[in-house]
GROMACS .gro file of C-alpha atoms in nm:
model
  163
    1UNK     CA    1 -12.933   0.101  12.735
    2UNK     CA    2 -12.642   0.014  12.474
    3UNK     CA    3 -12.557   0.398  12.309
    4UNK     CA    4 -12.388   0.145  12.007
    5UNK     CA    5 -12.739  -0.024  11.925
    6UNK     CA    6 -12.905   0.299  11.912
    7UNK     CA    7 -12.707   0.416  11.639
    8UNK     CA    8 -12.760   0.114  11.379
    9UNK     CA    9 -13.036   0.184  11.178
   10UNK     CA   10 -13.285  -0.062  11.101
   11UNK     CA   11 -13.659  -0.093  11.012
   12UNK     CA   12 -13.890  -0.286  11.273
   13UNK     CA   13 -14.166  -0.530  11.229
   14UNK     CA   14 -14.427  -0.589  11.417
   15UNK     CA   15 -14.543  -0.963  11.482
   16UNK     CA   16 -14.843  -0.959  11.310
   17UNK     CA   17 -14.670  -0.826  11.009
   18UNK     CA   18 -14.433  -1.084  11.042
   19UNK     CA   19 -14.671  -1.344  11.067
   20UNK     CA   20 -14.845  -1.246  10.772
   21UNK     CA   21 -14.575  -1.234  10.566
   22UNK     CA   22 -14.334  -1.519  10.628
   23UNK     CA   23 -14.291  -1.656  10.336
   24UNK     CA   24 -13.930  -1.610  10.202
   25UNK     CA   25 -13.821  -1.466  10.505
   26UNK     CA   26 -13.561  -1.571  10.716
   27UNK     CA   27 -13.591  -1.546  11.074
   28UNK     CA   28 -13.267  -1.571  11.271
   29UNK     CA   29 -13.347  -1.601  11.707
   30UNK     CA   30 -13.076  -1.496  11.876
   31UNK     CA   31 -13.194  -1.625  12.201
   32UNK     CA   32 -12.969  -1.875  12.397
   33UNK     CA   33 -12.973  -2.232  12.295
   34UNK     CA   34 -13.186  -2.310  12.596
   35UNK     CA   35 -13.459  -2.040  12.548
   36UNK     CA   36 -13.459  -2.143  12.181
   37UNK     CA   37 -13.523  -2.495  12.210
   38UNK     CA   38 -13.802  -2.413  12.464
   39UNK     CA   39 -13.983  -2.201  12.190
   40UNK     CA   40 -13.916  -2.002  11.907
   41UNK     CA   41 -14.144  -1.903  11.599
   42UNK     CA   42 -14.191  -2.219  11.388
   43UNK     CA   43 -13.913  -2.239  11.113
   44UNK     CA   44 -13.660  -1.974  11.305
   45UNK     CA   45 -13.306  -2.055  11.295
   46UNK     CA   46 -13.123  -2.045  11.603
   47UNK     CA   47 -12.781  -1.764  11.573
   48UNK     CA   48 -12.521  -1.669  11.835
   49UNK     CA   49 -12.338  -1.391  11.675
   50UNK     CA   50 -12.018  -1.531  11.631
   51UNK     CA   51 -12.147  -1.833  11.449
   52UNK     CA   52 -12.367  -1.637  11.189
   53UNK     CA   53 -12.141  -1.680  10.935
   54UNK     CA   54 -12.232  -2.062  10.936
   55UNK     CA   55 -12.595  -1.934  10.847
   56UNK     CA   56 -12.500  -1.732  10.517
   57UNK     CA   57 -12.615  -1.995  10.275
   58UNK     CA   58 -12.948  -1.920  10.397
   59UNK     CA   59 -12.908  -1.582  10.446
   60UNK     CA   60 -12.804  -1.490  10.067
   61UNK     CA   61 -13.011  -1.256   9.908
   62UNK     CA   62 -13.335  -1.327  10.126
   63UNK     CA   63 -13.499  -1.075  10.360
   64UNK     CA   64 -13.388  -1.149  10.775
   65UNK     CA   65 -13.558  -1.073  11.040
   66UNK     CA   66 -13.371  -1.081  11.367
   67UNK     CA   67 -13.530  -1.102  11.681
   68UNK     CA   68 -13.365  -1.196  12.052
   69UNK     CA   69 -13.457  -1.082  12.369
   70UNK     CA   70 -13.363  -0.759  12.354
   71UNK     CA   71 -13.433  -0.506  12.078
   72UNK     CA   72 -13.070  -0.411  12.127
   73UNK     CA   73 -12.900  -0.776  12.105
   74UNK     CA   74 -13.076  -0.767  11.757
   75UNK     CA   75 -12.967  -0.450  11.676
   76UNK     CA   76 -12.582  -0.527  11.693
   77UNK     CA   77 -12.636  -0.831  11.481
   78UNK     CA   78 -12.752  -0.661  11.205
   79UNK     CA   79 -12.433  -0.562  11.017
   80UNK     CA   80 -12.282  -0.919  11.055
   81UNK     CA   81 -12.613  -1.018  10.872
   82UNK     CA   82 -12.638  -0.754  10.633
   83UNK     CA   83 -12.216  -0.840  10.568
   84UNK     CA   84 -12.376  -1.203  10.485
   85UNK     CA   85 -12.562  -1.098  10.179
   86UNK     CA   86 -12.906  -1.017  10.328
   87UNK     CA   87 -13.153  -0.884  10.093
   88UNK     CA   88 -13.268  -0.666  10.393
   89UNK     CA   89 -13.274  -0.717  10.711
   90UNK     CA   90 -13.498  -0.600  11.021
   91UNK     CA   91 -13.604  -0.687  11.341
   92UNK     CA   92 -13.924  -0.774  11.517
   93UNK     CA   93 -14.011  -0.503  11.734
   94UNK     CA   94 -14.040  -0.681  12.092
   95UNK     CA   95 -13.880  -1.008  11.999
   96UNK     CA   96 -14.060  -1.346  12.095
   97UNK     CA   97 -14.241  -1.176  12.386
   98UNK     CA   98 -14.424  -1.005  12.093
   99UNK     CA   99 -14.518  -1.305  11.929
  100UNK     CA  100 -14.635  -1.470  12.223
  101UNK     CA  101 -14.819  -1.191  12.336
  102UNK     CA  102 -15.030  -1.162  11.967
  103UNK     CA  103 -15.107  -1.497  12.032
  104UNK     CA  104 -14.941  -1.654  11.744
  105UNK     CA  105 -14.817  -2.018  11.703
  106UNK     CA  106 -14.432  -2.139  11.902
  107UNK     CA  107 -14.268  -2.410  11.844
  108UNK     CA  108 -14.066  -2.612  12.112
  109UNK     CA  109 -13.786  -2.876  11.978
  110UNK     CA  110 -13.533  -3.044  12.251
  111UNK     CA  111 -13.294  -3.106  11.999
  112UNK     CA  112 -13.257  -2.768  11.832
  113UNK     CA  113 -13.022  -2.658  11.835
  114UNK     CA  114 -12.802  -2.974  11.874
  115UNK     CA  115 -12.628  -3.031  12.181
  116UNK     CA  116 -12.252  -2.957  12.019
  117UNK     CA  117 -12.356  -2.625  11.908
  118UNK     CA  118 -12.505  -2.492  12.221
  119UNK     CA  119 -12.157  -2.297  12.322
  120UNK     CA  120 -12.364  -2.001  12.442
  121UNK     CA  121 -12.469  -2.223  12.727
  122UNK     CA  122 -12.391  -2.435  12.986
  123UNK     CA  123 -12.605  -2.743  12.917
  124UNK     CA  124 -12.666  -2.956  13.263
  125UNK     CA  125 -12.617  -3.335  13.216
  126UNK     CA  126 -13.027  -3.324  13.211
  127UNK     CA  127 -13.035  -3.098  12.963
  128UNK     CA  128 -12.874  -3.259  12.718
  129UNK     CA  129 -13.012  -3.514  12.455
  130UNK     CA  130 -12.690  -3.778  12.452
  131UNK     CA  131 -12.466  -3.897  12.670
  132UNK     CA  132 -12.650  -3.767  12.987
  133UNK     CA  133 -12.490  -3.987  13.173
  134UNK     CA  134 -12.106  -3.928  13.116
  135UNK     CA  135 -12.212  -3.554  13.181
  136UNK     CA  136 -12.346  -3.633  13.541
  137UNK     CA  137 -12.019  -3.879  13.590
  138UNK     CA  138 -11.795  -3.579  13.454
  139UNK     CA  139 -11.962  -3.284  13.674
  140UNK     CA  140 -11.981  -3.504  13.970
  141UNK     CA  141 -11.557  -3.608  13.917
  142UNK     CA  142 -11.534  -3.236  13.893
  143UNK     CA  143 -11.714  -3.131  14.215
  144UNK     CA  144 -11.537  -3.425  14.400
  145UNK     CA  145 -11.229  -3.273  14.300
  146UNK     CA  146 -11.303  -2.894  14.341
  147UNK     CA  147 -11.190  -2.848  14.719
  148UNK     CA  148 -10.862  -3.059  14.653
  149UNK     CA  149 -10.800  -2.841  14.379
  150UNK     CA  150 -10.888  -2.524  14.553
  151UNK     CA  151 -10.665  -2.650  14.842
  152UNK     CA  152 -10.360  -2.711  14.573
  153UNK     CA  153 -10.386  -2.400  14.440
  154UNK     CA  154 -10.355  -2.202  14.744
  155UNK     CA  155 -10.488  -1.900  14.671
  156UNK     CA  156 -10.798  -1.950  14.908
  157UNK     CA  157 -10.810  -2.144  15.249
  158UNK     CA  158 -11.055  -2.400  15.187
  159UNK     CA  159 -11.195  -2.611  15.507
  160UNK     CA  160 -10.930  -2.458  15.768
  161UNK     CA  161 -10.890  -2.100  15.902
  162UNK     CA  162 -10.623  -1.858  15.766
  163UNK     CA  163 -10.359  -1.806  15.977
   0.00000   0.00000   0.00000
């Protein structure tokens, strides 16, 4: 439980409401980048909260819906949305586990968001959509590395017992 989410106040909608009456409304998933990507409710846009500001264009004066994986994740986004010029805002009432269980349409798309703007997530070299291959090189440098640098920084006894 988050005591700070409890205390915005905010009207909920359920997903058939929402499905019904989409048009106009902005949907903002605050799911991470890799749940997102793997479905979301056709024509969502993808938000981390620190980022939302880059969203307010189309966020000015329409209605919002937030949804995310928790009621309460949604919750605390609602006064940086409602800051952003938000006609009104509220959130769907179980989030995408809603919508999927009302049966209603999801859309999957690998490349949204892009890979640059998934900072919410660590994106493995195969889950990326360009330059998979300098990400596998890069990791694969890095584990190489790790026990020399672990040795170097001496903090830890790596490969040979303390003494």
């Amino acid at each position: 439980p988050c005591p700070e989410a409890a205390l915005v106040q905010v009207a909920f909608i359920s997903a058939e409401a929402l499905a019904v009456g989409l048009d106009g409304t902005v949907m903002i998933d605050l799911a991470r980048s890799i749940d997102f990507r793997a479905a979301h409710i056709p024509g969502s846009l993808w938000g981390v909260r620190t980022r939302l500001a880059g969203l307010a264009r189309q966020i000015a004066g329409r209605a919002v819906v937030l949804l995310a994986p928790s009621e309460d994740l949604a919750r605390l986004a609602v006064a940086e949305v409602r800051g952003l010029g938000a006609s009104e805002v509220s959130v769907l009432a179980g989030g995408l586990a809603a919508w999927k269980a009302a049966g209603l349409v999801l859309a999957a798309d690998r490349a949204v968001p892009p890979d640059p703007a998934c900072i919410d997530w660590y994106l493995r070299a195969y889950d990326r959509n360009e330059g998979v291959q300098e990400a596998m090189r890069a990791y694969l440098d890095w584990e190489v590395a790790l026990p020399e640098q672990v040795a170097r920084d001496g903090d830890v006894a790596f490969g040979t017992p303390r003494r």
